Short mmCIF file of C-alpha atoms in Angstrom, two decimals:
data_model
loop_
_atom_site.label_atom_id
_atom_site.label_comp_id
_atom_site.label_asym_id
_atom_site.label_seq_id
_atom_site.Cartn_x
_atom_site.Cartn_y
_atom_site.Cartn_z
CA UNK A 72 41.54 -204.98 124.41
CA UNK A 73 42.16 -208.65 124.29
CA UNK A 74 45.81 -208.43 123.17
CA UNK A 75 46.51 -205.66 126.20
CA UNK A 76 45.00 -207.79 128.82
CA UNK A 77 47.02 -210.74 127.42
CA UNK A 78 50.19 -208.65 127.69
CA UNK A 79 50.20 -207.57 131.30
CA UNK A 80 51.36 -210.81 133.11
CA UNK A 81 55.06 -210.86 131.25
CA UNK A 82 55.66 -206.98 131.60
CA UNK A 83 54.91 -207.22 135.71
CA UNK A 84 57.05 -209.99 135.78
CA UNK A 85 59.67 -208.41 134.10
CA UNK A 86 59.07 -205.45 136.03
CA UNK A 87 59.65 -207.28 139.42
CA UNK A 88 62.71 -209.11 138.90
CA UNK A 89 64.59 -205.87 138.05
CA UNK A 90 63.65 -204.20 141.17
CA UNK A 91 61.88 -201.76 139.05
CA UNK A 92 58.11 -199.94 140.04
CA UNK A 93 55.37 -202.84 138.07
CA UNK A 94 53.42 -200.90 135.07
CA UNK A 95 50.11 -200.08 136.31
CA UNK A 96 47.35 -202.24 134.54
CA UNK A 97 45.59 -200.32 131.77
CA UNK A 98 42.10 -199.55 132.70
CA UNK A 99 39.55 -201.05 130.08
CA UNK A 100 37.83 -198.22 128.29
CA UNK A 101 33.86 -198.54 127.34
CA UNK A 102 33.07 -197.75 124.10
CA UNK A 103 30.48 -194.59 124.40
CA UNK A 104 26.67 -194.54 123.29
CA UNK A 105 25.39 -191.64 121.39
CA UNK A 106 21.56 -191.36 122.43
CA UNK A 107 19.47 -191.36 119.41
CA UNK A 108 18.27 -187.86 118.01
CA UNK A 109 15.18 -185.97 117.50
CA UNK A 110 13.95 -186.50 114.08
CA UNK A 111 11.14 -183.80 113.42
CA UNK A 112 7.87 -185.19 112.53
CA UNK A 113 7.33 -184.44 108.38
CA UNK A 114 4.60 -185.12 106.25
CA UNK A 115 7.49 -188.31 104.38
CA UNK A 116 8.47 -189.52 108.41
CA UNK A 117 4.25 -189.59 108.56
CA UNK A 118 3.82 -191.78 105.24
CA UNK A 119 6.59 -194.18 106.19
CA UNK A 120 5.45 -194.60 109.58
CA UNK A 121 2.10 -195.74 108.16
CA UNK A 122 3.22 -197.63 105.41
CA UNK A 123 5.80 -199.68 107.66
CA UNK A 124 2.69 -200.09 110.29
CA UNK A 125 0.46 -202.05 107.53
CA UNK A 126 3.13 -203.78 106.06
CA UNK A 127 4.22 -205.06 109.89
CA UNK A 128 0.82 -205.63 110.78
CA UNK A 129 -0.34 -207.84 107.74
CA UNK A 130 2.93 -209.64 108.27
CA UNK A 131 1.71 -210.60 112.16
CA UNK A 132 -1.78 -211.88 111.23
CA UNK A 133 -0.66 -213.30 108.14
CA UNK A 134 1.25 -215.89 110.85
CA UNK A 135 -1.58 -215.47 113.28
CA UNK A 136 1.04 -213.68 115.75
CA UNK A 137 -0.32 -212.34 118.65
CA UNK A 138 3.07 -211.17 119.99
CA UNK A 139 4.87 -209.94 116.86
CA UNK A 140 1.04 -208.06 116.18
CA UNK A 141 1.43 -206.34 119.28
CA UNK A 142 4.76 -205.15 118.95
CA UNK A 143 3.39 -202.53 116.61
CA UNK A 144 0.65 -201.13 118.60
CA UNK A 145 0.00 -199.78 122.26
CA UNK A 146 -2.10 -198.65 125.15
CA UNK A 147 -5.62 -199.41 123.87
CA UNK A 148 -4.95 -200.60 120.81
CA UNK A 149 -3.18 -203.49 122.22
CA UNK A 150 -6.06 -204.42 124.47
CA UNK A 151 -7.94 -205.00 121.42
CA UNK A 152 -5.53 -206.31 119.42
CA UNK A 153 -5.27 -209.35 121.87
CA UNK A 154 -8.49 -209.47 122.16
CA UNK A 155 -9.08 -209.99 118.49
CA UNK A 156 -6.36 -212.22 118.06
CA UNK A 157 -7.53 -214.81 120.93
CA UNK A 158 -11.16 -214.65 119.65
CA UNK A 159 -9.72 -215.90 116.21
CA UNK A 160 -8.25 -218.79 117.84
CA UNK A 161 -11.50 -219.15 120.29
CA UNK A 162 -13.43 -219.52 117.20
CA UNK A 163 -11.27 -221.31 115.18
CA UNK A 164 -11.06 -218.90 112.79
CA UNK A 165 -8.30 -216.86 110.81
CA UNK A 166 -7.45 -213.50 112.04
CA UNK A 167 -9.15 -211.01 109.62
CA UNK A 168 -6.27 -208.74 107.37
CA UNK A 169 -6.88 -205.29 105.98
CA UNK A 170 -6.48 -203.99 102.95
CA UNK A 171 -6.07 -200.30 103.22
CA UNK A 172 -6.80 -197.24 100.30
CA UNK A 173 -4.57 -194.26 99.88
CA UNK A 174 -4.62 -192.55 103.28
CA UNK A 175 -5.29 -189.11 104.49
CA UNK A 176 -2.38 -187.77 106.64
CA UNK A 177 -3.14 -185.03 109.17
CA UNK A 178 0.64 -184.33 110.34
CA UNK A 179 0.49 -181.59 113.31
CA UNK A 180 3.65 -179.14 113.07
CA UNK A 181 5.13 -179.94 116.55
CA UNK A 182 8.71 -178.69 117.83
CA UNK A 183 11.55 -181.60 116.91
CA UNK A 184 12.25 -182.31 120.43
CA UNK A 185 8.59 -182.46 121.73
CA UNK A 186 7.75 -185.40 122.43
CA UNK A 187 5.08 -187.16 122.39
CA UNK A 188 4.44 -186.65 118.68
CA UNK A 189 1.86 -188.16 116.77
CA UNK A 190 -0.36 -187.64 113.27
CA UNK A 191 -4.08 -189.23 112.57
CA UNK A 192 -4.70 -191.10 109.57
CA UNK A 193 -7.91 -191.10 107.37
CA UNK A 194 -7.89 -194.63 105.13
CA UNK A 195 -10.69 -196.86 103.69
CA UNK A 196 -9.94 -200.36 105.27
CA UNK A 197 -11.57 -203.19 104.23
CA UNK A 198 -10.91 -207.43 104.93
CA UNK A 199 -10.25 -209.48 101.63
CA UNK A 200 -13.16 -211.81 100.67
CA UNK A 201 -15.54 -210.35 102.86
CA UNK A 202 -18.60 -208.02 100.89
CA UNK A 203 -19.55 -204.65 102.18
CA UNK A 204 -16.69 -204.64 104.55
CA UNK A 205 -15.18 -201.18 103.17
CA UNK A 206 -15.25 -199.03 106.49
CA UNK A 207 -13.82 -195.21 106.67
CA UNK A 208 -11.15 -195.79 109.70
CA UNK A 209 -9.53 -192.90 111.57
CA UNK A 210 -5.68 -194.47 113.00
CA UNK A 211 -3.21 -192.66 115.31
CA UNK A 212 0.08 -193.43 115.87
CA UNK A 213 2.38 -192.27 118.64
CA UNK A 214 5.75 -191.55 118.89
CA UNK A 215 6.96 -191.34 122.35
CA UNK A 216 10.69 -191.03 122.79
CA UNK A 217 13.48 -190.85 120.10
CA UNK A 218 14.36 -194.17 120.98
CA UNK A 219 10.93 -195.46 120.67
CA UNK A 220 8.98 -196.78 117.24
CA UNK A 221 5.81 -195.98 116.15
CA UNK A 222 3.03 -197.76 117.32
CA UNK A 223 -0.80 -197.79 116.45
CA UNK A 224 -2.50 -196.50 119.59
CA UNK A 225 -6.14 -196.07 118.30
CA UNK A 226 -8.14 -197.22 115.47
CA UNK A 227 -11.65 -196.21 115.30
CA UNK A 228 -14.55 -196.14 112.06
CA UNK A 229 -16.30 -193.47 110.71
CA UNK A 230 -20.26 -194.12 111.33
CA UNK A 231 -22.14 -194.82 108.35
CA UNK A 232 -24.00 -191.69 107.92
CA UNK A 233 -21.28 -189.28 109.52
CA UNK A 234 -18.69 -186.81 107.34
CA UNK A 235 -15.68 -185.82 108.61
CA UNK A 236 -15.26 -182.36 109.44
CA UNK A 237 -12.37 -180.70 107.06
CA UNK A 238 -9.28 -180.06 108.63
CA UNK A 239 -7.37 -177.32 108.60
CA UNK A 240 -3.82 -177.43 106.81
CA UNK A 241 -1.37 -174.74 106.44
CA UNK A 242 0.29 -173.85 103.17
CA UNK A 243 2.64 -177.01 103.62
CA UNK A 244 0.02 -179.30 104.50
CA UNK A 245 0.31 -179.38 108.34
CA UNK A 246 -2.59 -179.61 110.75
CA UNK A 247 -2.98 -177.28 113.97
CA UNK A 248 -2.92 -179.26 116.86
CA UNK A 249 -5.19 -178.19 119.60
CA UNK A 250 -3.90 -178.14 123.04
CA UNK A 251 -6.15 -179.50 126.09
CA UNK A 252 -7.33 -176.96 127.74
CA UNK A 253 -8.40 -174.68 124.10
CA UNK A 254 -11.03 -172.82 125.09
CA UNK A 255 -12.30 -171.58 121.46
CA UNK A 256 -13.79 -174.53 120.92
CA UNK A 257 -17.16 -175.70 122.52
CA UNK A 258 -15.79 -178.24 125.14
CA UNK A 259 -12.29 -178.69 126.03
CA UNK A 260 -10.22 -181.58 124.39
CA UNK A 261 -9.49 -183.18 127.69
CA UNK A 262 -13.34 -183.26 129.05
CA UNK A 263 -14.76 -184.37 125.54
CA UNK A 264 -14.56 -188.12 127.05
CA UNK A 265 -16.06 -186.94 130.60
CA UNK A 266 -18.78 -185.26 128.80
CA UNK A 267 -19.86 -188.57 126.88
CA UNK A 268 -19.55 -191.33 130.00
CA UNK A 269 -21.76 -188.59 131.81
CA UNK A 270 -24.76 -188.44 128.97
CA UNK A 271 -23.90 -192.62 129.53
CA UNK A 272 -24.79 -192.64 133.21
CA UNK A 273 -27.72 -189.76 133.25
CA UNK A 274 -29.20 -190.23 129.50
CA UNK A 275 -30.75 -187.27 127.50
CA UNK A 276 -31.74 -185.21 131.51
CA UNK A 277 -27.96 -184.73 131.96
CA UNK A 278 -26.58 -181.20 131.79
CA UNK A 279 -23.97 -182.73 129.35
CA UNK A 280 -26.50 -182.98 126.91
CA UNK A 281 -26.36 -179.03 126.35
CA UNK A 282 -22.92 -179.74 124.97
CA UNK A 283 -23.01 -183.14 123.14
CA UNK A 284 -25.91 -184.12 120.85
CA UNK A 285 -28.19 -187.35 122.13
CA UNK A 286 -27.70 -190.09 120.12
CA UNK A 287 -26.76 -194.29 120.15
CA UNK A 288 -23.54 -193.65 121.22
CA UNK A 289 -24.41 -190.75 124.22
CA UNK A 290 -27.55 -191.44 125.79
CA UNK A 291 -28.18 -194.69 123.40
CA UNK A 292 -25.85 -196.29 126.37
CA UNK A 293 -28.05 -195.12 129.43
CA UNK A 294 -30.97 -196.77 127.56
CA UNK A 295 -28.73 -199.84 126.62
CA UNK A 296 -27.76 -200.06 130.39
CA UNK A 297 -31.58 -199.39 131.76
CA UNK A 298 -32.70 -202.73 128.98
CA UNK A 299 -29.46 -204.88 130.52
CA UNK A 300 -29.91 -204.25 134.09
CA UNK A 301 -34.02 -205.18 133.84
CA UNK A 302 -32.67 -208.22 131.81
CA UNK A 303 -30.26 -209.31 134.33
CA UNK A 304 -32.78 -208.75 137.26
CA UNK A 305 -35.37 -211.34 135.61
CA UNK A 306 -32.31 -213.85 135.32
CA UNK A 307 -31.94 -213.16 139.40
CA UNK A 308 -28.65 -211.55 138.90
CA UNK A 309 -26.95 -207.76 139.65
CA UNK A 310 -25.48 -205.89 136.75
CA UNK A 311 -23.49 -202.58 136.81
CA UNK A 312 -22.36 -200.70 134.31
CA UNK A 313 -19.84 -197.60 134.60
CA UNK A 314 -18.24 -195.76 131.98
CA UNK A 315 -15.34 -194.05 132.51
CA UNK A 316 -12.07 -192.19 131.08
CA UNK A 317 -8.85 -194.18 129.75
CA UNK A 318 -5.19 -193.24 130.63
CA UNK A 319 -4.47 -193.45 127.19
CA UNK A 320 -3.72 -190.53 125.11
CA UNK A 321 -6.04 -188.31 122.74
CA UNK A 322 -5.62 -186.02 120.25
CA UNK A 323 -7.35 -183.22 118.71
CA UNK A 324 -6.74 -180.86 115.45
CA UNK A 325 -7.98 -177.72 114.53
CA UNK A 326 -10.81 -178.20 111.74
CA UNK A 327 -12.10 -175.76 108.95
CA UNK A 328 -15.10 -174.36 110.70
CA UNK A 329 -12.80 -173.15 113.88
CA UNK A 330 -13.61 -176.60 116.02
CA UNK A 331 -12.24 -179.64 116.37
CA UNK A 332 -12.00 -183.35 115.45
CA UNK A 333 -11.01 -184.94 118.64
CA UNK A 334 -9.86 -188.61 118.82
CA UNK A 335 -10.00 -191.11 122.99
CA UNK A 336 -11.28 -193.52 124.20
CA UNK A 337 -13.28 -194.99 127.46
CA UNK A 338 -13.65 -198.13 129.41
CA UNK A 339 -16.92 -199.42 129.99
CA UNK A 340 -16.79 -201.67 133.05
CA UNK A 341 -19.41 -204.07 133.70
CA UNK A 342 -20.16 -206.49 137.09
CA UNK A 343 -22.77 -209.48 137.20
CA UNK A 344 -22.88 -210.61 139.96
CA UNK A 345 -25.32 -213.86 141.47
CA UNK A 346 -27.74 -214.09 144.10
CA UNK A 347 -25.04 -216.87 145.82
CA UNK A 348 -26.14 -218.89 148.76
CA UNK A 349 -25.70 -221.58 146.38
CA UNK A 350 -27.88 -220.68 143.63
CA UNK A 351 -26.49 -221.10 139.51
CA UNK A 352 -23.52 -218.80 139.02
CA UNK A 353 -23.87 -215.67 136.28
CA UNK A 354 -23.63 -217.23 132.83
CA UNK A 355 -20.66 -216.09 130.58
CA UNK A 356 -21.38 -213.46 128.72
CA UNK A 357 -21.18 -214.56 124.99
CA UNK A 358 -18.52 -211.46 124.24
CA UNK A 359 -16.15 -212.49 126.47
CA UNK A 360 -16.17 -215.94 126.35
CA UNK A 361 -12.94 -215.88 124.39
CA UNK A 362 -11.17 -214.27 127.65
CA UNK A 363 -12.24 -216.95 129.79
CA UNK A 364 -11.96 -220.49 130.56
CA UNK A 365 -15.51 -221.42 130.47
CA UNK A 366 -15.42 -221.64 134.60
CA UNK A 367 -17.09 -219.37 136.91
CA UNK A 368 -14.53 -219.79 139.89
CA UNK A 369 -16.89 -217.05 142.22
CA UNK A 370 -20.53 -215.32 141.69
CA UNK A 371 -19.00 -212.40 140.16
CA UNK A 372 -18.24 -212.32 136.41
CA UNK A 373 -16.29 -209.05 135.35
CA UNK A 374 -15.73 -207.76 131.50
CA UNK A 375 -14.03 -203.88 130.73
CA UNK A 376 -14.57 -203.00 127.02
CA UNK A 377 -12.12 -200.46 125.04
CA UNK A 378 -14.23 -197.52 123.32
CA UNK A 379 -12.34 -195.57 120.80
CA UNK A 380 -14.41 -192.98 119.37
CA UNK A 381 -14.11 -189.23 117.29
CA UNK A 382 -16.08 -186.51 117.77
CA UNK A 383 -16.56 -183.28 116.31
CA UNK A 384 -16.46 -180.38 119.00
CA UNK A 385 -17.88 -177.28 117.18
CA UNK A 386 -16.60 -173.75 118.04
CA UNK A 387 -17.92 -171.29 120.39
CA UNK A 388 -20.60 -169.28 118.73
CA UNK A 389 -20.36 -165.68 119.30
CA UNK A 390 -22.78 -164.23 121.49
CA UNK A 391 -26.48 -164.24 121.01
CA UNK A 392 -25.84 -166.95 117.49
CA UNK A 393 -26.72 -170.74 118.36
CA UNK A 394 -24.30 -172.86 119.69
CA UNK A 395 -24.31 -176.29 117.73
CA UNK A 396 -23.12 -179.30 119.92
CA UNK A 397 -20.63 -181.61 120.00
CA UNK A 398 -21.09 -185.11 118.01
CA UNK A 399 -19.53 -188.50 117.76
CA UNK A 400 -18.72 -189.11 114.29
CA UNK A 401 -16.53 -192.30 114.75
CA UNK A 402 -16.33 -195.27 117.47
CA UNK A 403 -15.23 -198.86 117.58
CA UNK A 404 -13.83 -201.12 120.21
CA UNK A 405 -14.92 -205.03 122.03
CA UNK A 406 -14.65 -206.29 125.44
CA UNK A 407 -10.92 -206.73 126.00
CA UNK A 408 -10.42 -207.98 129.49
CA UNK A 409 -12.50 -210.41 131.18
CA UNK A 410 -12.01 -211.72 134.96
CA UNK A 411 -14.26 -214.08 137.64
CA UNK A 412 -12.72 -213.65 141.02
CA UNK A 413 -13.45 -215.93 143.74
CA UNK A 414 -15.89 -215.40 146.72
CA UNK A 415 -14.17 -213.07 149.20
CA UNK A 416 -13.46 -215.15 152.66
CA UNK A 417 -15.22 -213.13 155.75
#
């Protein structure tokens, strides 16, 4: 390109002085991109994506960075990931590593070009140094465009006393993904999330809790919520509490028994708000002190917390058996955003 550009000045000169038609001036070609291809999702693409995941991520808090660490994640994940990685520094402490066990893949056989795709990993994870820190943790990764890499988009831990359900794997080891609205299984994969934050707002009287067993994670919140409300009232201040749905992808596969292991997430939005007119402002919360300054600039302080839970969502039982109920078998998550907005002017 460089030598035909450089050539053009002398041949319309030349052109010109003969009284001859100049040479048109070549047009400058752009070399052509090839969009990168479908690779179909295997069991080996699976294994390296989670291997090259724990190597990344040990590499990021090995240098206690927040950016690089959250290159390798996304939608909720990341919330907490920054979250974790400024209460480190808040505290003046290290941010933790894992060391992670021989994982469980559960690959779903999905068509080449569908896209998202996406597996669920089963791997003891525990931090180096610290006792009885083994924990069970159930990790999904997303892949959402050939282009894209994979990223860690939710990382939840098995409860102590909880199994997890068997899942169901064809004679090449693939799991059966369940779509959102499958209706052979108790509640449908898209309302499993609904079903919870209701049991959270209404307690163990909700209809939900026909569906979804009562428990510290169901109606354990609506009791958690009724304690911190009374709490806050004594201290002169408002508290509200709402749980509610993510727009961040879940993911269910097909288990052994005909139901399903389903993997989301929630928000759990809280407001405290003072009495104002001049009286003290709503202490901090000690959870999210990390996100803040340490200044109350209004009367309002406002925290959202990233749930990431797995529950088991039994099959329909046939007609006149019993119909067991859903349960939450895995959950984790922290307060991840934190805000005090100032006093709205009249």
């Amino acid at each position: 390109m460089a030598a035909a550009v450089l050539l053009v000045p002398p041949l319309m000169a030349a052109g010109c002085a003969g009284g001859a038609k100049p040479q048109a001036r070549p047009t400058p070609s752009m070399p052509s991109t090839t969009p990168p291809q479908p690779v179909p999702l295997t069991l080996d693409v699976a294994r390296k994506a989670f291997q090259t995941y724990i190597t990344d991520e040990d590499v990021a808090r090995a240098a206690a960075d927040e950016r690089l660490a959250l290159t390798w994640t996304s939608d909720g994940q990341s919330l907490l990931t920054a979250a974790e990685f400024r209460k480190a520094a808040f505290d003046g402490d290290p941010v933790r590593r894992f060391s992670y066990g021989k994982p469980k893949l559960y690959v779903p056989k999905l068509k080449a070009d569908a896209y998202p795709q996406w597996f669920v990993a089963s791997v003891d994870r525990s931090v180096p140094g610290e006792k009885k820190s083994k924990q069970s943790a159930l990790m999904a990764f997303i892949l959402r465009s050939p282009a894209d890499d994979w990223h860690l988009t939710l990382a939840t831990r098995l409860s102590p006393k909880a199994q997890l359900p068997k899942i169901q794997l064809d004679a090449n080891g693939y799991a059966e993904p369940l779509g959102a609205d499958d209706s052979k299984i108790l509640i449908r994969p898209r309302d499993v999330g609904g079903i919870q934050a209701t049991m959270a707002a209404e307690g163990s009287a909700s209809v939900a809790a026909k569906v979804m067993e009562t428990g510290p994670l169901t109606s354990g919140y609506y009791q958690q919520t009724k304690r911190a409300k009374k709490k806050a009232k004594e201290q002169d201040v408002t508290l509200t509490i709402v749980y509610t749905a993510t727009p961040y992808p879940y993911f269910g596969l097909r288990t052994k028994t005909g139901g399903g292991l389903i993997l989301y997430s929630l928000f759990r939005n809280n407001a405290l708000i003072g009495p104002g007119n001049g009286a003290p402002k709503p202490e901090i919360p000690k959870e999210a002190e990390h996100l803040l300054d340490g200044t109350v600039e209004g009367d309002e302080i406002d925290t959202t917390a990233t749930f990431q839970f797995a529950a088991y969502d039994p099959p329909r039982s046939k007609s006149g058996k019993p119909q067991p109920k859903a349960e939450l078998v895995a959950d984790g998550g922290a307060v991840s955003k934190a805000a005090t907005p100032p006093i709205k002017k009249p």
